[in-house]
Amino acid sequence: MSTAQDTVRARRTLWRAGAGRVTAGVALLTVVALLPWLSGTDPARTVLRARSADQEPTLAELAAVRAELGLEQGPFAHLMDWLGGLPPRGDAGTSWVSGEPILPQVTAAFGVSVTLMTGALLVTFLVAAAICARTVHRGARQRLRRDSAGTGAAVLAALPKFLLASLLALAGGVWLGWFPSGGWDGPASMVLPALALGVSSGAMIGGLLDQALPAAFHEPWARTWKAIGFPPGHTARHALRRALPGVLPQLLPTVVALVGGAVAVERIFNIPGLGRLALDAAIAQDLPLLQTATLALVLLGTTAGLLVQAVRRALLGRPLRDGALPALARPGLPTGRARRLVAAGCAFALLALVVAGLLRDPLYVDTAARLLPPSPAHPLGTDSLGRDLLARLGHGALRTAGVAFAVTAVSALTGLLLGLLPRVSVGLTDVVATMPAVLAGLLVTAATGPSVWGAACAVCVVGWTPYAAQTAALLEQERASGHIAAAVSLGAGRLHLLRRHLLPALAGPLVRNALLRLPTTVLVLASLGFLGLGEQPPTPEWGRLLSENQPYAELAPWVVLAPAGALILLSVLAVTAPAGVRDRTRP
């Protein structure tokens, strides 16, 4: 009887998940279809300018384009016509700008992006393995005496992808000539962009896994195997199998980011990928091309989500189905003096940077002092307009950190709430995770106008998905643990379970994930500002300093090293400071 009930319950879950994905996919495509009408600009004018940027359209030409594209019919008629052509004929229509068939363009870009994603995932796994190597080695031998510092993962996760891409193209492509510095011609073209995309992603996954492994090595079976004399490699494999399911859901937003969110890297290396195609289509308001590219991203995200879920359930195996999964309890390992010193050093450096910068004028332009190197007059040098970098970093610190912390907190809280309601969020997470933040920024600012808070809202629209995926996965594992069954048998209600068991188990991993993603939030906000969708110049915001100074990295490297260094200091401080405080307050 129990087996039959489990089968019926599993079928209902599958149907609910499928319906949720379809509903969310249709809703996303509907919102995308509204973009030309939400933007407040005439779609006909935007299309004409995309066709001929130097030509100012006349009223007659605008009327002709409206009639040609059928803009008077409205967005929903276009959406239904586009959807109607897909199943029977496999026809996605023609581009409003170029007039060419859309499907071959999207198929070619999709193939390029998937190939690049494969290489980037390989780099991701290698970097994650390198970050976790020490913990795996010592944990398998029961030699974990101190908590992992996490500074290496924080530094790599804070590296801006577009800055790393520029440095790799310059060093590996131009100076050394090992690999092509641009274009897409054979496997060699994939190496540098895969490195640029995979390093920070690997640091993110590796940092989370490195924080989860001590709990697996602390379980009774691991200590028993050590006493019996099992080889360390055997223990390490089982500990990885135990810790990986809680981290695997983070691969979904990582995969999507490697495809749809790799716009800056694709532009630097001149790669004709899907993310670049979707962004160009959104800017030109080429609706059929944008809808087809979005559909390709949705299908990719849904497939990746199903694969991740299948692998996670296979790793957990029968204990998850039988409700006999032991709960992972993170051991209270001390962090050590070195970590507290690192946190104190980063805090002191950031405080000195802010205080010294606030004493200077961030908007003063001196064209005779353009791109000056660091000196007593300008300790961090000057930018391309002769503005003092120390002043701009100091004045932008509070704004940058404040907005980033607010966006991260809202995203994490939203993800937690939706992850606690799997019946509501099932399928929704996979679909929303496919939307690049740049596309969300275009949709939000089309309605609200460009501003820092519009950009923040755009990031929150898609930024909750990693936390929701993590919450849902950990919640499923926690509910299958023995202590939850014992609490229920003793009469514990839902509120008691949530307050005393579930939330404490979810809070730690969720906070660590949020702190590791903090620099990514800064960079996403910067990319929106760079496209004119967020913080507007001349506001001295850190991410924008990186974006606008990136073209001068070869001529004057200090213009990007200063904001990148400040971002790394903020990231390391965010990761190390909470552990230091916990150590101080531990009885």
GROMACS .gro file of N, CA, C and O in nm, residues 316-378:
model
  252
  316LEU      N    1   2.157   1.050  -0.353
  316LEU     CA    2   2.097   1.028  -0.221
  316LEU      C    3   2.039   0.888  -0.209
  316LEU      O    4   2.041   0.828  -0.101
  317GLY      N    5   1.985   0.836  -0.321
  317GLY     CA    6   1.941   0.698  -0.324
  317GLY      C    7   1.820   0.668  -0.239
  317GLY      O    8   1.735   0.753  -0.213
  318ARG      N    9   1.815   0.544  -0.192
  318ARG     CA   10   1.698   0.493  -0.121
  318ARG      C   11   1.669   0.564   0.011
  318ARG      O   12   1.552   0.582   0.047
  319PRO      N   13   1.771   0.608   0.087
  319PRO     CA   14   1.739   0.678   0.213
  319PRO      C   15   1.649   0.799   0.194
  319PRO      O   16   1.566   0.829   0.280
  320LEU      N   17   1.661   0.870   0.080
  320LEU     CA   18   1.575   0.985   0.055
  320LEU      C   19   1.431   0.938   0.036
  320LEU      O   20   1.337   0.999   0.089
  321ARG      N   21   1.412   0.831  -0.039
  321ARG     CA   22   1.276   0.781  -0.064
  321ARG      C   23   1.213   0.720   0.061
  321ARG      O   24   1.092   0.729   0.080
  322ASP      N   25   1.296   0.659   0.146
  322ASP     CA   26   1.242   0.592   0.265
  322ASP      C   27   1.234   0.684   0.387
  322ASP      O   28   1.191   0.640   0.495
  323GLY      N   29   1.281   0.809   0.373
  323GLY     CA   30   1.279   0.899   0.487
  323GLY      C   31   1.377   0.860   0.596
  323GLY      O   32   1.350   0.883   0.714
  324ALA      N   33   1.489   0.801   0.555
  324ALA     CA   34   1.589   0.755   0.652
  324ALA      C   35   1.724   0.820   0.626
  324ALA      O   36   1.828   0.759   0.644
  325LEU      N   37   1.722   0.945   0.584
  325LEU     CA   38   1.846   1.015   0.550
  325LEU      C   39   1.900   1.087   0.674
  325LEU      O   40   1.831   1.172   0.731
  326PRO      N   41   2.021   1.055   0.717
  326PRO     CA   42   2.077   1.126   0.833
  326PRO      C   43   2.096   1.275   0.803
  326PRO      O   44   2.137   1.312   0.693
  327ALA      N   45   2.068   1.358   0.900
  327ALA     CA   46   2.085   1.503   0.882
  327ALA      C   47   2.232   1.539   0.892
  327ALA      O   48   2.305   1.486   0.977
  328LEU      N   49   2.275   1.629   0.805
  328LEU     CA   50   2.413   1.676   0.808
  328LEU      C   51   2.424   1.789   0.910
  328LEU      O   52   2.360   1.894   0.896
  329ALA      N   53   2.505   1.767   1.013
  329ALA     CA   54   2.527   1.868   1.117
  329ALA      C   55   2.669   1.920   1.104
  329ALA      O   56   2.765   1.843   1.118
  330ARG      N   57   2.683   2.048   1.077
  330ARG     CA   58   2.815   2.107   1.060
  330ARG      C   59   2.887   2.112   1.194
  330ARG      O   60   2.835   2.166   1.292
  331PRO      N   61   3.009   2.056   1.203
  331PRO     CA   62   3.081   2.057   1.331
  331PRO      C   63   3.127   2.197   1.367
  331PRO      O   64   3.154   2.281   1.280
  332GLY      N   65   3.137   2.224   1.496
  332GLY     CA   66   3.179   2.355   1.542
  332GLY      C   67   3.330   2.368   1.544
  332GLY      O   68   3.391   2.375   1.653
  333LEU      N   69   3.392   2.370   1.428
  333LEU     CA   70   3.537   2.381   1.420
  333LEU      C   71   3.580   2.525   1.440
  333LEU      O   72   3.518   2.618   1.386
  334PRO      N   73   3.685   2.549   1.516
  334PRO     CA   74   3.735   2.687   1.532
  334PRO      C   75   3.798   2.735   1.402
  334PRO      O   76   3.846   2.656   1.321
  335THR      N   77   3.794   2.865   1.380
  335THR     CA   78   3.847   2.920   1.255
  335THR      C   79   3.994   2.955   1.264
  335THR      O   80   4.060   2.965   1.161
  336GLY      N   81   4.046   2.976   1.381
  336GLY     CA   82   4.188   3.007   1.392
  336GLY      C   83   4.215   3.156   1.386
  336GLY      O   84   4.136   3.237   1.336
  337ARG      N   85   4.332   3.192   1.436
  337ARG     CA   86   4.370   3.333   1.445
  337ARG      C   87   4.393   3.395   1.308
  337ARG      O   88   4.365   3.513   1.286
  338ALA      N   89   4.447   3.315   1.214
  338ALA     CA   90   4.480   3.370   1.083
  338ALA      C   91   4.356   3.425   1.013
  338ALA      O   92   4.361   3.531   0.950
  339ARG      N   93   4.245   3.355   1.026
  339ARG     CA   94   4.123   3.402   0.959
  339ARG      C   95   4.074   3.532   1.020
  339ARG      O   96   4.027   3.621   0.949
  340ARG      N   97   4.083   3.543   1.151
  340ARG     CA   98   4.042   3.668   1.215
  340ARG      C   99   4.134   3.783   1.175
  340ARG      O  100   4.089   3.897   1.158
  341LEU      N  101   4.262   3.753   1.158
  341LEU     CA  102   4.356   3.856   1.114
  341LEU      C  103   4.325   3.900   0.971
  341LEU      O  104   4.335   4.019   0.938
  342VAL      N  105   4.289   3.805   0.886
  342VAL     CA  106   4.253   3.838   0.748
  342VAL      C  107   4.130   3.929   0.746
  342VAL      O  108   4.125   4.030   0.675
  343ALA      N  109   4.029   3.892   0.826
  343ALA     CA  110   3.907   3.975   0.832
  343ALA      C  111   3.940   4.115   0.884
  343ALA      O  112   3.891   4.215   0.829
  344ALA      N  113   4.022   4.123   0.989
  344ALA     CA  114   4.057   4.254   1.043
  344ALA      C  115   4.138   4.335   0.943
  344ALA      O  116   4.117   4.457   0.929
  345GLY      N  117   4.230   4.271   0.871
  345GLY     CA  118   4.309   4.341   0.770
  345GLY      C  119   4.223   4.396   0.658
  345GLY      O  120   4.243   4.511   0.613
  346CYS      N  121   4.128   4.315   0.610
  346CYS     CA  122   4.038   4.362   0.502
  346CYS      C  123   3.952   4.477   0.551
  346CYS      O  124   3.930   4.575   0.477
  347ALA      N  125   3.900   4.467   0.674
  347ALA     CA  126   3.817   4.575   0.728
  347ALA      C  127   3.897   4.704   0.742
  347ALA      O  128   3.848   4.813   0.707
  348PHE      N  129   4.020   4.693   0.792
  348PHE     CA  130   4.103   4.812   0.808
  348PHE      C  131   4.136   4.874   0.672
  348PHE      O  132   4.131   4.997   0.656
  349ALA      N  133   4.169   4.791   0.572
  349ALA     CA  134   4.203   4.843   0.439
  349ALA      C  135   4.084   4.913   0.375
  349ALA      O  136   4.098   5.021   0.317
  350LEU      N  137   3.965   4.853   0.388
  350LEU     CA  138   3.846   4.917   0.330
  350LEU      C  139   3.812   5.046   0.404
  350LEU      O  140   3.773   5.146   0.340
  351LEU      N  141   3.826   5.047   0.535
  351LEU     CA  142   3.796   5.168   0.611
  351LEU      C  143   3.893   5.280   0.574
  351LEU      O  144   3.852   5.395   0.555
  352ALA      N  145   4.022   5.246   0.561
  352ALA     CA  146   4.120   5.347   0.522
  352ALA      C  147   4.091   5.399   0.383
  352ALA      O  148   4.103   5.519   0.354
  353LEU      N  149   4.049   5.309   0.292
  353LEU     CA  150   4.015   5.349   0.155
  353LEU      C  151   3.899   5.446   0.154
  353LEU      O  152   3.902   5.549   0.084
  354VAL      N  153   3.797   5.416   0.233
  354VAL     CA  154   3.677   5.501   0.235
  354VAL      C  155   3.710   5.638   0.297
  354VAL      O  156   3.673   5.743   0.241
  355VAL      N  157   3.778   5.638   0.410
  355VAL     CA  158   3.808   5.764   0.478
  355VAL      C  159   3.896   5.853   0.391
  355VAL      O  160   3.870   5.974   0.375
  356ALA      N  161   4.003   5.794   0.333
  356ALA     CA  162   4.092   5.873   0.249
  356ALA      C  163   4.021   5.923   0.124
  356ALA      O  164   4.043   6.036   0.078
  357GLY      N  165   3.932   5.840   0.067
  357GLY     CA  166   3.861   5.881  -0.053
  357GLY      C  167   3.759   5.989  -0.030
  357GLY      O  168   3.737   6.076  -0.115
  358LEU      N  169   3.694   5.986   0.088
  358LEU     CA  170   3.591   6.085   0.118
  358LEU      C  171   3.650   6.225   0.133
  358LEU      O  172   3.576   6.325   0.124
  359LEU      N  173   3.778   6.235   0.156
  359LEU     CA  174   3.842   6.365   0.171
  359LEU      C  175   3.877   6.428   0.036
  359LEU      O  176   3.927   6.540   0.032
  360ARG      N  177   3.849   6.357  -0.073
  360ARG     CA  178   3.882   6.408  -0.206
  360ARG      C  179   3.755   6.426  -0.289
  360ARG      O  180   3.650   6.370  -0.257
  361ASP      N  181   3.769   6.500  -0.398
  361ASP     CA  182   3.656   6.528  -0.486
  361ASP      C  183   3.649   6.421  -0.596
  361ASP      O  184   3.740   6.411  -0.678
  362PRO      N  185   3.541   6.341  -0.600
  362PRO     CA  186   3.535   6.234  -0.700
  362PRO      C  187   3.493   6.282  -0.839
  362PRO      O  188   3.504   6.206  -0.936
  363LEU      N  189   3.444   6.405  -0.852
  363LEU     CA  190   3.393   6.453  -0.980
  363LEU      C  191   3.486   6.553  -1.049
  363LEU      O  192   3.457   6.597  -1.160
  364TYR      N  193   3.595   6.589  -0.985
  364TYR     CA  194   3.686   6.688  -1.043
  364TYR      C  195   3.759   6.626  -1.163
  364TYR      O  196   3.824   6.522  -1.152
  365VAL      N  197   3.747   6.690  -1.277
  365VAL     CA  198   3.807   6.642  -1.402
  365VAL      C  199   3.928   6.728  -1.436
  365VAL      O  200   3.920   6.851  -1.441
  366ASP      N  201   4.040   6.660  -1.459
  366ASP     CA  202   4.164   6.727  -1.498
  366ASP      C  203   4.218   6.655  -1.621
  366ASP      O  204   4.285   6.552  -1.611
  367THR      N  205   4.185   6.708  -1.739
  367THR     CA  206   4.224   6.640  -1.863
  367THR      C  207   4.375   6.635  -1.883
  367THR      O  208   4.424   6.553  -1.961
  368ALA      N  209   4.448   6.720  -1.812
  368ALA     CA  210   4.594   6.715  -1.822
  368ALA      C  211   4.653   6.603  -1.737
  368ALA      O  212   4.774   6.576  -1.745
  369ALA      N  213   4.570   6.538  -1.654
  369ALA     CA  214   4.619   6.433  -1.564
  369ALA      C  215   4.553   6.299  -1.597
  369ALA      O  216   4.529   6.217  -1.509
  370ARG      N  217   4.526   6.275  -1.724
  370ARG     CA  218   4.459   6.152  -1.765
  370ARG      C  219   4.550   6.030  -1.749
  370ARG      O  220   4.667   6.033  -1.788
  371LEU      N  221   4.496   5.921  -1.687
  371LEU     CA  222   4.564   5.792  -1.676
  371LEU      C  223   4.702   5.803  -1.612
  371LEU      O  224   4.798   5.738  -1.654
  372LEU      N  225   4.712   5.887  -1.510
  372LEU     CA  226   4.839   5.898  -1.437
  372LEU      C  227   4.857   5.777  -1.346
  372LEU      O  228   4.761   5.728  -1.285
  373PRO      N  229   4.980   5.725  -1.333
  373PRO     CA  230   5.004   5.612  -1.243
  373PRO      C  231   4.996   5.656  -1.098
  373PRO      O  232   4.995   5.777  -1.068
  374PRO      N  233   4.990   5.562  -1.004
  374PRO     CA  234   4.987   5.598  -0.862
  374PRO      C  235   5.105   5.685  -0.822
  374PRO      O  236   5.218   5.663  -0.864
  375SER      N  237   5.075   5.785  -0.741
  375SER     CA  238   5.176   5.881  -0.696
  375SER      C  239   5.128   5.941  -0.564
  375SER      O  240   5.014   5.918  -0.523
  376PRO      N  241   5.214   6.018  -0.494
  376PRO     CA  242   5.167   6.081  -0.369
  376PRO      C  243   5.045   6.169  -0.390
  376PRO      O  244   4.958   6.177  -0.302
  377ALA      N  245   5.036   6.235  -0.505
  377ALA     CA  246   4.920   6.321  -0.531
  377ALA      C  247   4.795   6.239  -0.558
  377ALA      O  248   4.684   6.278  -0.521
  378HIS      N  249   4.812   6.126  -0.626
  378HIS     CA  250   4.701   6.037  -0.659
  378HIS      C  251   4.743   5.895  -0.621
  378HIS      O  252   4.799   5.821  -0.703
   0.00000   0.00000   0.00000
